[in-house]
XYZ file of N, CA and C in Angstrom:
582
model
N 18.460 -33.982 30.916
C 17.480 -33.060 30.361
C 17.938 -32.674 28.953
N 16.641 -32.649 28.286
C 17.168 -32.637 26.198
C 17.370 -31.287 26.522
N 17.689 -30.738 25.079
C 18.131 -29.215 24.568
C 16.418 -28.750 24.603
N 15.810 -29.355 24.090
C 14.257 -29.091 24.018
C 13.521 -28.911 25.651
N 14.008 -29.837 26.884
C 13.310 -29.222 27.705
C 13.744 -28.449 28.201
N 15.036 -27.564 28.098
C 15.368 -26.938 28.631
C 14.853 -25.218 27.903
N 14.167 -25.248 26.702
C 14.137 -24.382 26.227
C 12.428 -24.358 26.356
N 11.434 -25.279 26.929
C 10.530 -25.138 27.105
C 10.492 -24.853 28.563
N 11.548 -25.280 29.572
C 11.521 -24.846 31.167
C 11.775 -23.056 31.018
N 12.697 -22.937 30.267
C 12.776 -21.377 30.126
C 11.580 -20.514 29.431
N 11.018 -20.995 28.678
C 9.782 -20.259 28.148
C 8.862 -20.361 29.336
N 8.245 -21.010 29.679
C 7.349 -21.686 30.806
C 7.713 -20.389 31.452
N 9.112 -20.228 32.524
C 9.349 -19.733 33.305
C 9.237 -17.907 33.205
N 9.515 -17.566 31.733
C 9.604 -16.256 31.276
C 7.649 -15.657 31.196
N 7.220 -16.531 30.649
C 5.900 -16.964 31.001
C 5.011 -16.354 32.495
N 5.607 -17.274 33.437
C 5.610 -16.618 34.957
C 5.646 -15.407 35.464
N 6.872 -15.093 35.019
C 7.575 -14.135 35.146
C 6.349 -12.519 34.506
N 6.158 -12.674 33.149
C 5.465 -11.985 32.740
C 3.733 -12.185 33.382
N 3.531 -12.657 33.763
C 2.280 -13.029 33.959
C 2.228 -11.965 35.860
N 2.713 -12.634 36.419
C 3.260 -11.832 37.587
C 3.571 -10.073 37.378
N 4.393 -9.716 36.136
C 4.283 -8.404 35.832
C 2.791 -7.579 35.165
N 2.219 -8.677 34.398
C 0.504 -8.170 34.087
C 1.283 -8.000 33.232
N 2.084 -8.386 31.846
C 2.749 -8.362 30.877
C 1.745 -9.393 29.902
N 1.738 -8.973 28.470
C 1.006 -10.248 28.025
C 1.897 -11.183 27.198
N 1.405 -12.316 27.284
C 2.128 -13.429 27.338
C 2.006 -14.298 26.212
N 2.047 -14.187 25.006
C 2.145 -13.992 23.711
C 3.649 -14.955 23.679
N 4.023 -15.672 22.452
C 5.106 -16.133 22.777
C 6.065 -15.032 21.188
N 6.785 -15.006 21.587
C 6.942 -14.384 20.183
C 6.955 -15.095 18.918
N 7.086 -14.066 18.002
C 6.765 -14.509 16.037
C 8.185 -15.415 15.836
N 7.722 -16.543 15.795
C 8.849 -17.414 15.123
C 9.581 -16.535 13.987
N 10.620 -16.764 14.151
C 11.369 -15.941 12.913
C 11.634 -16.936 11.734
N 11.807 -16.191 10.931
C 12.016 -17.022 9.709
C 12.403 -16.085 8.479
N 12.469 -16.317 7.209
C 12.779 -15.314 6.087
C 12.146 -14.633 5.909
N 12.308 -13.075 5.535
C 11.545 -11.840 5.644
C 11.168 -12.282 3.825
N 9.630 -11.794 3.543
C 9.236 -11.948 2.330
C 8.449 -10.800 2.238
N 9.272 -9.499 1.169
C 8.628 -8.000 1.102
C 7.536 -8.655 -0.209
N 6.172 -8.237 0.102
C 5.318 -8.251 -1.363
C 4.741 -7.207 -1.212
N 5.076 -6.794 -2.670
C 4.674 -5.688 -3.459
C 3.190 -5.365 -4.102
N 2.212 -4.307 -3.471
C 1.310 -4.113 -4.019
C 1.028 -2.742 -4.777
N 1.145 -3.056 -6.318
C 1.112 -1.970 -7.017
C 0.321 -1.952 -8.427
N 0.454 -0.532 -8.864
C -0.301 -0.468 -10.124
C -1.765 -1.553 -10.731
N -1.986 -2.220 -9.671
C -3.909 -2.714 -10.439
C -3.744 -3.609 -9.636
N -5.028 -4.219 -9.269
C -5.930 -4.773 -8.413
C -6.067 -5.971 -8.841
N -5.834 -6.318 -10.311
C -6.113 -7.457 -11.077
C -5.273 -9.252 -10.329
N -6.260 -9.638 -10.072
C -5.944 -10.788 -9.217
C -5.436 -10.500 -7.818
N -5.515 -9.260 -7.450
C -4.887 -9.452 -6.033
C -5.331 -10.144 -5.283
N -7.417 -10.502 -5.001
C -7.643 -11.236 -3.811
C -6.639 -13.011 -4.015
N -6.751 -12.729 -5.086
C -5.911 -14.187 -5.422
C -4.433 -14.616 -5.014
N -3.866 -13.360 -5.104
C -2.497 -13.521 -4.709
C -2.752 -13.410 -3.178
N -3.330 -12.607 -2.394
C -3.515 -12.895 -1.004
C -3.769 -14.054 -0.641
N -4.913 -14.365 -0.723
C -5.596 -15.840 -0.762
C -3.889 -16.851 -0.633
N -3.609 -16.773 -1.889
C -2.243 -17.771 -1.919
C -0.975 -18.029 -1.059
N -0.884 -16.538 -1.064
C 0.172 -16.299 0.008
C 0.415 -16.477 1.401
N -0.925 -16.209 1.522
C -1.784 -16.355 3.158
C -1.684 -17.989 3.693
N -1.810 -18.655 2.686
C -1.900 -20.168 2.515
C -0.892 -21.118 1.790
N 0.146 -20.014 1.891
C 1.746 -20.455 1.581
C 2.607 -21.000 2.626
N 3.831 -20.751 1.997
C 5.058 -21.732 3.091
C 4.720 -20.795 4.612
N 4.476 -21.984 5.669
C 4.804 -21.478 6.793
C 6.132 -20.859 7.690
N 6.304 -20.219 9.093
C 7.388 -19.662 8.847
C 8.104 -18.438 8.477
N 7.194 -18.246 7.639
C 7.443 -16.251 6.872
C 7.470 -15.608 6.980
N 8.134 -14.346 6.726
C 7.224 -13.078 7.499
C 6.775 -12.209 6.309
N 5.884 -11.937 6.125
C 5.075 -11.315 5.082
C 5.024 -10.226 5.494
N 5.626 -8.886 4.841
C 5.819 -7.785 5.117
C 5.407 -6.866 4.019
N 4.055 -6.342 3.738
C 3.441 -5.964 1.972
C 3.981 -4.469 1.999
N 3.902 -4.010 0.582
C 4.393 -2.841 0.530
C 2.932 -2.091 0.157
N 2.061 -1.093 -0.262
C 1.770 -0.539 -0.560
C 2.116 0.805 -1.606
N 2.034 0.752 -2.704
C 2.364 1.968 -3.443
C 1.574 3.306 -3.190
N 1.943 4.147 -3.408
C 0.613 5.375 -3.306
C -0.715 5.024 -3.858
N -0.597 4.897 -5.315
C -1.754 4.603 -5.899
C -2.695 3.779 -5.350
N -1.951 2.776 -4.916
C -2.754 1.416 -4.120
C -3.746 1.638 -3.121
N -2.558 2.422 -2.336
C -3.614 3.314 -0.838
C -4.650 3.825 -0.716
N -5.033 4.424 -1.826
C -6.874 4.970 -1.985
C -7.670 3.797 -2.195
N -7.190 2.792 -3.144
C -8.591 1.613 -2.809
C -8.035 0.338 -2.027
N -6.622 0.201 -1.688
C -6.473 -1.275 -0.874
C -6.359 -0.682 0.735
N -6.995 -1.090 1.872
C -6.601 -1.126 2.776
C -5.466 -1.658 3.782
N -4.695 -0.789 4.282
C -3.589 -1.786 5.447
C -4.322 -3.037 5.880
N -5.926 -2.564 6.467
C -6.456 -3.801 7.434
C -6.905 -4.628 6.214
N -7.366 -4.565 4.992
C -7.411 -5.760 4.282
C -6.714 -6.600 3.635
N -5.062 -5.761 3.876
C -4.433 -6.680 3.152
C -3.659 -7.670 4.807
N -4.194 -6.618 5.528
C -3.293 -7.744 7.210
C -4.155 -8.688 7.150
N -5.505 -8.661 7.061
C -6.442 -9.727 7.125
C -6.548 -10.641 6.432
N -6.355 -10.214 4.412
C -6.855 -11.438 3.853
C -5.098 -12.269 2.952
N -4.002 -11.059 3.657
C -3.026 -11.632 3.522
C -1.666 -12.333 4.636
N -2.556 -12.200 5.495
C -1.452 -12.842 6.582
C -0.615 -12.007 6.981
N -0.463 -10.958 6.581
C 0.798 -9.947 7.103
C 1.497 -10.169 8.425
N 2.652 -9.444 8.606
C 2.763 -9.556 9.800
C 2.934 -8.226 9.608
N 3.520 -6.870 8.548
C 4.030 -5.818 9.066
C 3.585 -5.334 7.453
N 2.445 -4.167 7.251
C 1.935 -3.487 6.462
C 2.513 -2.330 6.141
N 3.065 -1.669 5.247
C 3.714 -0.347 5.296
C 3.439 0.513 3.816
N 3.366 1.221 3.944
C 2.713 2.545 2.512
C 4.245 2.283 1.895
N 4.296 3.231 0.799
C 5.428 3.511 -0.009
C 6.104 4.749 0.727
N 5.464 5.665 1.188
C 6.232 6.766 2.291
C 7.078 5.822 3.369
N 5.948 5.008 3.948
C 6.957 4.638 5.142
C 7.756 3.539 5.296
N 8.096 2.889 4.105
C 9.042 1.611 3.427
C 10.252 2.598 3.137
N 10.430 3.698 2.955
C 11.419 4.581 2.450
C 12.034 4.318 0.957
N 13.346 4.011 0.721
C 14.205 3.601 -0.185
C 13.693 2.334 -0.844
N 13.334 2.479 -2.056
C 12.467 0.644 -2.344
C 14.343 0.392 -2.558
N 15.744 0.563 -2.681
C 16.280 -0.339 -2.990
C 17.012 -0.513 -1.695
N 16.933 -0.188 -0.169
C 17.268 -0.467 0.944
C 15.974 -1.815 0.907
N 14.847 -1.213 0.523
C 13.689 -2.538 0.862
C 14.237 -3.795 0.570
N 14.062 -3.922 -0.855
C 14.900 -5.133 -1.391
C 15.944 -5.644 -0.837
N 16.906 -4.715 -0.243
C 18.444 -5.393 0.061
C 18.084 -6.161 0.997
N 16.817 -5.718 2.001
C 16.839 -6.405 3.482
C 15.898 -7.250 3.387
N 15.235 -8.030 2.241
C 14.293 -8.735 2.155
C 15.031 -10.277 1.549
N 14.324 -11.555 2.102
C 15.236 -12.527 1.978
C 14.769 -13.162 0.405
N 13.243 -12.662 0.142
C 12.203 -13.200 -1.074
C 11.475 -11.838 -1.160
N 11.219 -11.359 -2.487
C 10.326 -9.966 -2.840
C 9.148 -11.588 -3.879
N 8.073 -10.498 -3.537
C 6.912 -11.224 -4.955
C 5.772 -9.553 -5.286
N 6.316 -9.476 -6.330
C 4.436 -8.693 -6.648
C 3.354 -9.163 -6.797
N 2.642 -9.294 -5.694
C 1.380 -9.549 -5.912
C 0.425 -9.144 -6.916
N 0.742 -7.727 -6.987
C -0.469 -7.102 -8.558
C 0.826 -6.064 -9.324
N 0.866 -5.671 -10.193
C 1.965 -5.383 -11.583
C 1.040 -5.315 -12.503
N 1.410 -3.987 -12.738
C 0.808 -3.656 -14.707
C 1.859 -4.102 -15.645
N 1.323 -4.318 -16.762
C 2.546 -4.381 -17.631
C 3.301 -3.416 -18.046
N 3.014 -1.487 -18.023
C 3.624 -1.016 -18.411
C 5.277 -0.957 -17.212
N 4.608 -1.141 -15.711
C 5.507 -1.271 -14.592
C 6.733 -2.502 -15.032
N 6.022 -3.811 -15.404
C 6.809 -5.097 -15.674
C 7.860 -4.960 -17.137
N 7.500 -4.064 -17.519
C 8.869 -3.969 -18.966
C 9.574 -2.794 -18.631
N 8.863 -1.688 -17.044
C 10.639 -0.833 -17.003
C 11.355 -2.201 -15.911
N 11.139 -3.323 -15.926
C 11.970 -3.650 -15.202
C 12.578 -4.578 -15.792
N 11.688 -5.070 -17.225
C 12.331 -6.164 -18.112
C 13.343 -5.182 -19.110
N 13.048 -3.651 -18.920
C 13.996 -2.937 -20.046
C 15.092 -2.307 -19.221
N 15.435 -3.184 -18.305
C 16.230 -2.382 -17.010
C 16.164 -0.704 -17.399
N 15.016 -0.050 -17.079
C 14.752 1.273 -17.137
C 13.979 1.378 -16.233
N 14.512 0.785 -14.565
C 13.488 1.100 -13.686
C 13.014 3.006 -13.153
N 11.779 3.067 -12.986
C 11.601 4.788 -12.768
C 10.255 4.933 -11.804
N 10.046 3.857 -11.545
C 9.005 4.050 -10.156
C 9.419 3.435 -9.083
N 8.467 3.175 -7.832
C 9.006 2.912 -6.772
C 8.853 1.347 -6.448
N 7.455 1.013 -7.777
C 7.631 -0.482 -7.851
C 8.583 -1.061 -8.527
N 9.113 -0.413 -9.597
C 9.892 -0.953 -10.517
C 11.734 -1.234 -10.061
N 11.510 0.121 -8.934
C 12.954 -0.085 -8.828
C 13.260 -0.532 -7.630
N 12.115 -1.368 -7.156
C 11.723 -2.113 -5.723
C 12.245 -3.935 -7.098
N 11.937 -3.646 -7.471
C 12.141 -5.280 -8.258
C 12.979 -5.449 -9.186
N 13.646 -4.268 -9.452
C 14.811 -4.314 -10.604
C 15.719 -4.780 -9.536
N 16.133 -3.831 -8.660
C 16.634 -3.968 -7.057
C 16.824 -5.477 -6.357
N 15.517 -5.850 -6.493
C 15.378 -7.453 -5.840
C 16.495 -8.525 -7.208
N 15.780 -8.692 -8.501
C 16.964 -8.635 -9.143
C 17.994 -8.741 -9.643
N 18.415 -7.512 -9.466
C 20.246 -7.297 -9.588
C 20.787 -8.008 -8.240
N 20.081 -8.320 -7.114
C 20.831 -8.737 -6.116
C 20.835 -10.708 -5.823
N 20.122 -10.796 -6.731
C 19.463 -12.223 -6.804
C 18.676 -12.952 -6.264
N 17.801 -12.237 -5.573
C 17.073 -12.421 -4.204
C 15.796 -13.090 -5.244
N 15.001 -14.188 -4.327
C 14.009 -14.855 -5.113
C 12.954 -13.745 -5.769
N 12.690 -13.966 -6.894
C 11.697 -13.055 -7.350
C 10.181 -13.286 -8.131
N 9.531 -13.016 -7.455
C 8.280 -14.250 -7.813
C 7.239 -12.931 -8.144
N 6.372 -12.837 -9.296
C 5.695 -12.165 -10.407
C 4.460 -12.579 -10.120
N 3.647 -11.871 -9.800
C 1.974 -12.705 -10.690
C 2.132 -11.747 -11.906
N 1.405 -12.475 -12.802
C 1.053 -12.023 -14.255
C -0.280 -11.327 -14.258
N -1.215 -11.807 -13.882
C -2.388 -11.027 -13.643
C -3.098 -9.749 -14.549
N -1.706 -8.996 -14.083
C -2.179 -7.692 -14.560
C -1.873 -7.208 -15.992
N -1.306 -8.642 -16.722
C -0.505 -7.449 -18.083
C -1.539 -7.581 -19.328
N -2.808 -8.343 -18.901
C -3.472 -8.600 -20.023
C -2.659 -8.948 -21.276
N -2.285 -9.994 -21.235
C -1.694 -10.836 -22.545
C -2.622 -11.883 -23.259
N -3.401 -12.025 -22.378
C -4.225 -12.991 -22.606
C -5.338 -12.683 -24.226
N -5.826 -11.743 -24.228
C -6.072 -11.300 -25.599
C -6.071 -12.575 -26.745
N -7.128 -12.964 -26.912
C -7.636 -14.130 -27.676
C -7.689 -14.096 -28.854
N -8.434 -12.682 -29.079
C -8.302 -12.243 -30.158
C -7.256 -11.608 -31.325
N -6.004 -11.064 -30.354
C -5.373 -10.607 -30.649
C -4.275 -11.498 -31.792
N -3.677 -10.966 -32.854
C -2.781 -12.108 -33.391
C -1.397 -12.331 -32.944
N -0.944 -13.805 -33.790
C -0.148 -14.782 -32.920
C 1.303 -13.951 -32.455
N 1.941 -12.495 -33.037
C 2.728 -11.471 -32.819
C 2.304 -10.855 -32.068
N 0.936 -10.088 -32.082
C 0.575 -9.727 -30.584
C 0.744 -9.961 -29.408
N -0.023 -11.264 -29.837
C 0.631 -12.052 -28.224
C 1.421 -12.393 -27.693
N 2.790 -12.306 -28.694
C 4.123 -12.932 -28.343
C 4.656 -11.443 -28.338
N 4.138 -10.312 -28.530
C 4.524 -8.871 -27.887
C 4.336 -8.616 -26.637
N 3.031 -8.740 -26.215
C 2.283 -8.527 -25.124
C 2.897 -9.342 -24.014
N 3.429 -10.797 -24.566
C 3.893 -11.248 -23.626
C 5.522 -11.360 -23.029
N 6.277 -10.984 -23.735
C 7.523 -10.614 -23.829
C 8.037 -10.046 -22.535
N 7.889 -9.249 -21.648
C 8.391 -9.161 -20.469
C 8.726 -10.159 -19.724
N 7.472 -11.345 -19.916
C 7.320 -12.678 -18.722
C 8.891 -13.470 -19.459
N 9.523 -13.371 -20.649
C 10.472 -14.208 -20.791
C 11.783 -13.164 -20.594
N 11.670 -11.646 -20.777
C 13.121 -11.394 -20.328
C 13.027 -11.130 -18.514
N 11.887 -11.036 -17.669
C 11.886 -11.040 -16.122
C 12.237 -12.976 -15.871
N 12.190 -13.657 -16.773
C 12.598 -15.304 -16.173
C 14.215 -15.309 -16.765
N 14.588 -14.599 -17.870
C 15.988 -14.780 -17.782
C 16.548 -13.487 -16.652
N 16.278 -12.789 -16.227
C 16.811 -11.886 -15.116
C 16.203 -12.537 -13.862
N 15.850 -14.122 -14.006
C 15.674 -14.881 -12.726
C 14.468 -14.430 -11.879
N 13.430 -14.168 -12.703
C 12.101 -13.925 -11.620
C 11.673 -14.848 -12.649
N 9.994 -15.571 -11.306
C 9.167 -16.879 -12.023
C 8.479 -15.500 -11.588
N 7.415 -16.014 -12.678
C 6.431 -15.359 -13.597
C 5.125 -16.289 -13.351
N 4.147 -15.780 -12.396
C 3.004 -16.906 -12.213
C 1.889 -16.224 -11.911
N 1.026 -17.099 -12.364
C -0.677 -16.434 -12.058
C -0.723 -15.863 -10.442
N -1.536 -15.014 -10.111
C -1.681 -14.619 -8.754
C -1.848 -15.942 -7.878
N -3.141 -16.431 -8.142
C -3.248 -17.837 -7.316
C -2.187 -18.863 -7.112
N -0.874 -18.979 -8.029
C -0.192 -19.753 -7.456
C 1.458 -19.294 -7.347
N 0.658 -18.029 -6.605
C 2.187 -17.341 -5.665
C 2.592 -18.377 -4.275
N 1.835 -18.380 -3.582
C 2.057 -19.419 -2.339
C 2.982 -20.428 -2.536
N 2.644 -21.747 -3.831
C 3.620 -22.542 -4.339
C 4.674 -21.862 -4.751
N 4.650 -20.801 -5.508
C 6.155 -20.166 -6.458
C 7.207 -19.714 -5.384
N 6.490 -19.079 -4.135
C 7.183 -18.859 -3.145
C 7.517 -19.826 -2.348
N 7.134 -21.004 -2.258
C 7.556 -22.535 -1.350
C 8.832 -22.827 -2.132
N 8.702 -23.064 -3.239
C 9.846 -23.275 -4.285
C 10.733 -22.536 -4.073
N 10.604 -21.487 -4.393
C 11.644 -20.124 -4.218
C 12.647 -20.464 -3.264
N 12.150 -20.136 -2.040
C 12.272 -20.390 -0.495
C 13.086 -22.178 -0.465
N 12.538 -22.973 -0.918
C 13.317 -24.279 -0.645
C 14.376 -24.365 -1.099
């Protein structure tokens, strides 16, 4: 008998077992690397970063944070729904964002303003997102960005502008976070993770 049937005779049997108690019979959540994502300061691309994430590396456990601000227009049940969650939590009940980070195997912000993304590129973290990802970080833990929110994009703006505006995205990639559109968090996090 393989290592494999013996671990499907024991499930089977635990199975029984529960079924006989009126227990439900659910097998449990494959475990795998805990991945805290961060939802804060603007909305800008979030269905996108859900969307992505949701339809990212299998395996995961997607555990979102909620900031205060967030909580009046994002829902727990819409982000369990259109992000795969397994475990939804406010900024009250995440506690310490730099206990968060320590116990997380991959952090990503899903939504980030830019004024949030330069206290963390000016290591002057002072919110609970900022020092949720300065945190992630200093410890070296994968750190994956959507851009989304910093409006750099400015077309109009001139060729110093834009290389102002955009300036966080190159000192958060030398402090080792990728820096990517919301929609292709899912890949940034496969990478990450491999």
């Amino acid at each position: 008998m393989s290592e494999q049937d013996l671990q499907n005779l024991v499930a089977a049997a635990v199975r029984a077992v529960l079924e006989q108690l009126g227990q439900q019979t659910e097998a449990p959540a494959a475990k795998g690397p805990v991945v805290r994502v961060l939802i804060a300061d603007t909305e800008r691309g979030l269905d996108f970063a859900l969307a992505s994430l949701k339809a990212g590396p299998a395996r995961v456990r997607l555990e979102y944070v909620l900031t205060s601000g967030r909580q009046s227009q994002v829902t727990t049940a819409f982000v369990r729904e259109q992000g795969g969650a397994s475990k939804v939590l406010t900024e009250a009940e995440a506690g310490c964002p730099l206990a968060l980070a320590r116990g997380a195997d991959a952090v990503v912000a899903a939504s980030l303003d830019r004024p949030s993304a330069m206290r963390v590129a000016l290591t002057m973290p002072e919110t609970f997102a900022s020092k949720f990802l300065f945190e992630a970080l200093r410890r070296g833990r994968p750190t994956i960005i959507a851009t989304d929110g910093w409006a750099w994009e400015a077309p109009e703006a001139t060729p110093q502008m834009r290389q102002a505006l955009a300036e966080p995205v190159g000192r958060l990639e030398v402090f080792g976070a990728v820096c990517s559109p919301a929609s292709e968090l899912g890949g940034a996090l496969a990478a990450a993770l491999a």
